């Protein structure tokens, strides 16, 4: 256990490059009644951080599919310290924190150790928990959103809507691949770099990626045309954090969404205007997490005032 907790705030490898940990729990929820993890209302619980873009993806799909009464939700405190994500301590009532009423955990690590007492990785969000089997089903956001997209359609308020339609699978997969590398994870690879070479290499990739997205959106409503897909969801959670966090905190200072990417800005506001999306954005948690948790980058823990562009503008 000590290995996991002692390394939780060490982001870069010895060569100065940031390499994201591969998710450890990779099971799937199925509609097959004989499956170990079968889809049922009230059986599964989602652990998230409002600050985390990967967890934000899952919250968005849960909202878009109308699964709020089907899958429970707990949200951790914004401050990430040496023991990992936590909930409110006794006497705290932090706005946005949703206590763990399933396992009554104080730290997210307790959930991981309950699923696997020998777990040695990072304690990441999102976590999809099975209350029946008393274990983690999956902690890989890209797979969690696929399950939320289809596995619970019997109880969904939008059962006929899919964000991974068969006719767009190839296009979505292609977009996801380079957007993840250059933008989603690219901002982290730039921000957590501890060598100038690693930082500059990934900095260039971030803005190359943004330029490609800006061009795509010059003549498309969404990344795949007129259809909102998971590619939009996956990119949007990074873009909504770009100006208030990544531009400054991660030194991705080559431009802002507000002033340099009009097509991305239009798309960002368009997504924000979708039903229930605004409720998934907690900018206080987002800013306080990054600027107060990453003490190796921002030792003063001062949080900038600006929240980024006005998302309600048209």
Coordinates of C-alpha atoms in Angstrom, one line a residue:
X1 CA 0.0 0.0 0.0
X2 CA 2.8 2.4 0.8
X3 CA 4.1 2.3 -2.8
X4 CA 0.8 3.6 -4.1
X5 CA 0.4 6.4 -1.6
X6 CA 4.0 7.6 -1.6
X7 CA 4.0 8.1 -5.4
X8 CA 0.6 9.7 -5.8
X9 CA 2.0 13.2 -6.4
X10 CA 5.1 12.1 -8.5
X11 CA 3.9 12.8 -12.1
X12 CA 6.9 12.6 -14.4
X13 CA 9.3 9.8 -15.1
X14 CA 13.0 10.0 -14.6
X15 CA 13.5 11.3 -18.1
X16 CA 11.2 14.2 -17.5
X17 CA 8.3 12.9 -19.4
X18 CA 4.8 12.2 -18.1
X19 CA 3.4 8.8 -18.9
X20 CA -0.2 8.1 -17.9
X21 CA -0.9 4.9 -15.9
X22 CA -2.9 2.2 -17.7
X23 CA -6.2 1.6 -15.9
X24 CA -6.3 -1.6 -13.9
X25 CA -10.0 -2.6 -13.7
X26 CA -11.4 -3.4 -17.2
X27 CA -14.6 -5.5 -16.8
X28 CA -17.8 -4.6 -18.6
X29 CA -21.4 -4.3 -17.7
X30 CA -23.6 -6.4 -20.0
X31 CA -27.2 -6.8 -20.9
X32 CA -26.7 -10.6 -20.9
X33 CA -28.5 -11.9 -17.8
X34 CA -25.9 -14.6 -17.3
X35 CA -23.0 -12.1 -17.1
X36 CA -21.2 -11.4 -13.9
X37 CA -21.8 -7.7 -14.2
X38 CA -25.3 -7.5 -15.6
X39 CA -27.1 -4.1 -16.1
X40 CA -29.5 -3.4 -13.4
X41 CA -30.9 -0.1 -12.0
X42 CA -29.5 0.8 -8.6
X43 CA -26.7 -1.8 -8.6
X44 CA -23.8 0.4 -9.8
X45 CA -22.3 3.5 -8.3
X46 CA -20.0 6.1 -9.9
X47 CA -17.1 7.8 -8.1
X48 CA -16.0 11.0 -9.7
X49 CA -14.1 14.3 -9.2
X50 CA -15.7 17.4 -10.7
X51 CA -12.2 18.6 -11.4
X52 CA -11.0 15.6 -13.4
X53 CA -11.7 15.7 -17.2
X54 CA -11.7 11.9 -17.4
X55 CA -14.4 11.6 -14.7
X56 CA -16.3 14.5 -16.3
X57 CA -16.8 12.4 -19.4
X58 CA -18.7 9.8 -17.4
X59 CA -20.8 12.4 -15.6
X60 CA -21.8 14.0 -19.0
X61 CA -22.8 10.7 -20.6
X62 CA -24.7 9.7 -17.4
X63 CA -26.6 13.0 -17.7
X64 CA -27.2 12.9 -21.5
X65 CA -28.6 9.4 -21.2
X66 CA -30.8 10.3 -18.2
X67 CA -29.3 7.7 -15.9
X68 CA -29.2 9.9 -12.7
X69 CA -31.8 7.6 -11.0
X70 CA -30.2 4.4 -12.3
X71 CA -26.5 4.9 -11.3
X72 CA -25.6 6.5 -8.1
X73 CA -22.9 9.3 -7.8
X74 CA -20.3 10.3 -5.2
X75 CA -17.9 13.2 -5.8
X76 CA -14.6 13.7 -4.0
X77 CA -13.1 16.9 -2.6
X78 CA -11.1 19.0 -5.1
X79 CA -7.8 18.8 -3.1
X80 CA -5.6 15.9 -4.1
X81 CA -2.8 15.3 -1.6
X82 CA -0.4 12.5 -0.7
X83 CA -3.1 10.1 0.3
X84 CA -5.0 10.6 -2.9
X85 CA -8.6 11.7 -3.5
X86 CA -10.7 12.1 -0.4
X87 CA -14.2 13.0 0.7
X88 CA -15.0 15.7 3.3
X89 CA -13.3 15.2 6.7
X90 CA -15.5 15.4 9.8
X91 CA -16.9 18.9 10.2
X92 CA -16.4 19.9 6.5
X93 CA -19.3 20.7 4.2
X94 CA -17.5 21.5 0.9
X95 CA -19.9 22.6 -1.8
X96 CA -19.9 20.0 -4.6
X97 CA -18.6 17.1 -2.5
X98 CA -21.1 14.2 -2.5
X99 CA -20.3 11.7 0.3
X100 CA -19.8 8.0 -0.2
X101 CA -23.0 6.6 1.1
X102 CA -22.2 3.1 -0.5
X103 CA -18.9 2.2 1.2
X104 CA -18.7 5.1 3.7
X105 CA -15.1 5.7 2.6
X106 CA -13.1 8.8 3.5
X107 CA -10.4 8.2 0.9
X108 CA -10.9 6.8 -2.6
X109 CA -8.0 4.5 -1.9
X110 CA -10.3 2.5 0.4
X111 CA -12.5 1.6 -2.6
X112 CA -9.5 0.4 -4.5
X113 CA -8.2 -1.7 -1.6
X114 CA -11.6 -3.1 -1.0
X115 CA -11.7 -4.3 -4.6
X116 CA -8.0 -5.5 -4.5
X117 CA -6.1 -5.5 -1.1
X118 CA -2.8 -5.8 -3.1
X119 CA -3.5 -2.8 -5.4
X120 CA -0.4 -0.7 -6.1
X121 CA -1.4 1.8 -8.8
X122 CA -2.8 5.3 -8.6
X123 CA -6.3 6.0 -7.2
X124 CA -7.9 7.5 -10.3
X125 CA -11.4 8.6 -11.2
X126 CA -13.9 7.7 -12.5
X127 CA -14.6 4.4 -10.7
X128 CA -17.6 2.3 -11.6
X129 CA -18.5 0.3 -8.5
X130 CA -20.7 -2.8 -8.3
X131 CA -22.6 -2.9 -5.0
X132 CA -23.6 -6.5 -5.5
X133 CA -20.2 -7.9 -6.2
X134 CA -18.5 -5.4 -3.9
X135 CA -15.8 -4.6 -6.4
X136 CA -14.7 -2.1 -9.1
X137 CA -16.0 -2.9 -12.5
X138 CA -14.0 -0.4 -14.4
X139 CA -11.9 2.7 -13.9
X140 CA -11.1 3.4 -17.6
X141 CA -13.2 6.5 -18.6
X142 CA -13.3 5.6 -22.3
X143 CA -14.9 2.2 -21.5
X144 CA -17.1 3.6 -18.7
X145 CA -18.8 6.0 -21.1
X146 CA -19.3 3.2 -23.6
X147 CA -21.2 1.2 -21.0
X148 CA -23.3 4.2 -19.9
X149 CA -24.0 4.9 -23.6
X150 CA -25.7 1.5 -24.3
X151 CA -25.9 -0.9 -21.3
X152 CA -28.6 0.8 -19.4
X153 CA -30.9 1.8 -22.3
X154 CA -33.8 -0.1 -20.8
X155 CA -33.9 2.5 -18.0
X156 CA -32.5 5.5 -20.0
X157 CA -34.6 8.6 -20.8
X158 CA -32.8 8.6 -24.2
X159 CA -32.6 4.9 -25.2
X160 CA -32.6 5.6 -28.9
X161 CA -29.6 8.0 -28.8
X162 CA -26.1 6.6 -29.1
X163 CA -22.9 8.6 -29.0
X164 CA -21.0 5.8 -30.8
X165 CA -23.2 5.1 -33.8
X166 CA -22.1 2.2 -36.1
X167 CA -21.8 4.4 -39.2
X168 CA -19.4 6.7 -37.5
X169 CA -17.2 4.2 -35.5
X170 CA -14.2 4.5 -37.8
X171 CA -14.3 8.3 -37.8
X172 CA -14.8 8.5 -34.0
X173 CA -12.0 6.1 -33.3
X174 CA -9.6 8.1 -35.6
X175 CA -10.5 11.4 -33.9
X176 CA -10.2 9.9 -30.4
X177 CA -6.8 8.5 -31.1
X178 CA -5.0 11.7 -32.1
X179 CA -7.1 14.0 -29.9
X180 CA -6.2 11.9 -26.9
X181 CA -2.5 12.0 -27.7
X182 CA -2.2 15.6 -28.8
X183 CA -4.8 17.4 -26.6
X184 CA -6.5 15.4 -23.9
X185 CA -3.3 13.8 -22.6
X186 CA -1.1 16.3 -24.4
X187 CA -1.8 19.1 -22.0
X188 CA -0.7 16.8 -19.1
X189 CA 2.4 15.8 -21.0
X190 CA 3.4 19.4 -21.4
X191 CA 2.3 20.5 -17.9
X192 CA 3.9 17.7 -15.9
X193 CA 7.1 17.6 -17.9
X194 CA 10.3 18.1 -15.9
X195 CA 12.6 18.6 -18.8
X196 CA 12.6 21.4 -21.4
X197 CA 12.7 19.0 -24.3
X198 CA 9.7 17.0 -23.1
X199 CA 7.7 20.2 -22.4
X200 CA 8.4 21.8 -25.8
X201 CA 7.7 18.6 -27.8
X202 CA 4.3 18.2 -26.2
X203 CA 3.5 21.9 -26.2
X204 CA 3.9 21.8 -30.0
X205 CA 1.6 18.8 -30.2
X206 CA -1.1 20.5 -28.2
X207 CA -1.3 23.5 -30.5
X208 CA -1.0 21.4 -33.6
X209 CA -4.0 19.4 -32.4
X210 CA -6.0 22.5 -31.6
X211 CA -5.3 23.8 -35.1
X212 CA -6.7 20.6 -36.6
X213 CA -9.8 20.8 -34.5
X214 CA -10.3 24.5 -35.4
X215 CA -10.2 23.5 -39.1
X216 CA -12.6 20.6 -38.7
X217 CA -15.1 22.8 -36.9
X218 CA -14.9 25.5 -39.6
X219 CA -17.5 23.7 -41.6
X220 CA -19.0 21.2 -39.1
X221 CA -21.4 21.5 -36.3
X222 CA -19.8 18.7 -34.3
X223 CA -16.6 16.8 -34.9
X224 CA -18.4 14.2 -37.0
X225 CA -20.7 16.6 -38.8
X226 CA -24.3 17.0 -37.6
X227 CA -24.1 14.2 -35.1
X228 CA -23.0 14.7 -31.5
X229 CA -20.7 11.8 -30.6
X230 CA -18.4 10.6 -27.8
X231 CA -15.6 12.3 -29.7
X232 CA -17.2 15.6 -28.8
X233 CA -17.6 14.6 -25.2
X234 CA -14.0 13.4 -24.8
X235 CA -12.6 16.6 -26.3
X236 CA -15.0 19.0 -24.6
X237 CA -13.9 18.2 -21.0
X238 CA -10.4 19.2 -21.9
X239 CA -11.4 22.4 -23.8
X240 CA -13.6 23.7 -21.0
X241 CA -10.5 23.5 -18.8
X242 CA -8.0 24.9 -21.3
X243 CA -8.2 28.7 -20.7
X244 CA -8.7 28.7 -16.9
X245 CA -6.2 25.9 -16.2
X246 CA -4.0 24.4 -19.0
X247 CA -3.1 27.7 -20.6
X248 CA -1.4 29.0 -17.4
X249 CA -0.9 26.1 -15.0
X250 CA 0.4 23.7 -17.7
X251 CA 2.2 26.4 -19.6
X252 CA 0.2 25.8 -22.8
X253 CA 0.3 29.6 -23.3
X254 CA 0.4 29.7 -27.1
X255 CA -3.2 30.8 -27.4
X256 CA -6.6 30.8 -25.7
X257 CA -9.9 29.3 -26.8
X258 CA -11.5 32.7 -26.0
X259 CA -9.3 34.7 -28.3
X260 CA -7.6 32.4 -30.9
X261 CA -10.0 29.6 -31.8
X262 CA -13.4 31.0 -32.8
X263 CA -14.8 27.7 -34.2
X264 CA -13.8 25.8 -31.0
X265 CA -15.3 28.5 -28.9
X266 CA -18.6 28.3 -30.8
X267 CA -18.6 24.5 -30.5
X268 CA -17.8 24.8 -26.7
X269 CA -20.7 27.1 -26.1
X270 CA -23.0 24.9 -28.2
X271 CA -22.1 21.9 -26.1
X272 CA -22.5 23.8 -22.9
X273 CA -26.0 24.8 -24.0
X274 CA -27.1 21.2 -24.2
X275 CA -29.6 20.1 -21.5
X276 CA -28.0 19.3 -18.1
X277 CA -24.4 20.0 -19.3
X278 CA -24.0 23.2 -17.4
X279 CA -24.8 21.2 -14.2
X280 CA -21.8 19.0 -14.8
X281 CA -19.3 21.9 -14.8
X282 CA -17.9 22.9 -11.4
X283 CA -15.3 25.5 -12.2
X284 CA -14.5 26.1 -8.5
X285 CA -13.5 22.5 -8.1
X286 CA -11.6 22.5 -11.4
X287 CA -9.5 25.6 -10.6
X288 CA -8.9 24.8 -6.9
X289 CA -7.9 21.2 -7.7
X290 CA -5.2 22.1 -10.2
X291 CA -3.7 25.2 -8.6
X292 CA -3.8 23.9 -5.0
X293 CA -3.0 20.2 -5.5
X294 CA -0.1 20.4 -7.9
X295 CA 2.3 22.0 -5.4
X296 CA 5.4 21.1 -7.5
X297 CA 4.0 23.4 -10.3
X298 CA 2.3 26.1 -8.1
X299 CA 3.9 26.0 -4.7
X300 CA 2.0 29.2 -3.6
X301 CA -1.4 27.6 -4.3
X302 CA -2.7 30.9 -5.6
X303 CA -5.8 30.3 -7.8
X304 CA -6.3 32.7 -10.8
X305 CA -9.5 34.7 -11.0
X306 CA -10.5 34.1 -14.6
X307 CA -12.9 31.2 -15.3
X308 CA -12.3 31.3 -19.1
X309 CA -14.7 32.5 -21.8
X310 CA -18.3 33.1 -21.0
X311 CA -19.9 29.8 -22.0
X312 CA -23.4 31.2 -22.0
X313 CA -22.7 33.7 -24.8
X314 CA -23.8 33.0 -28.3

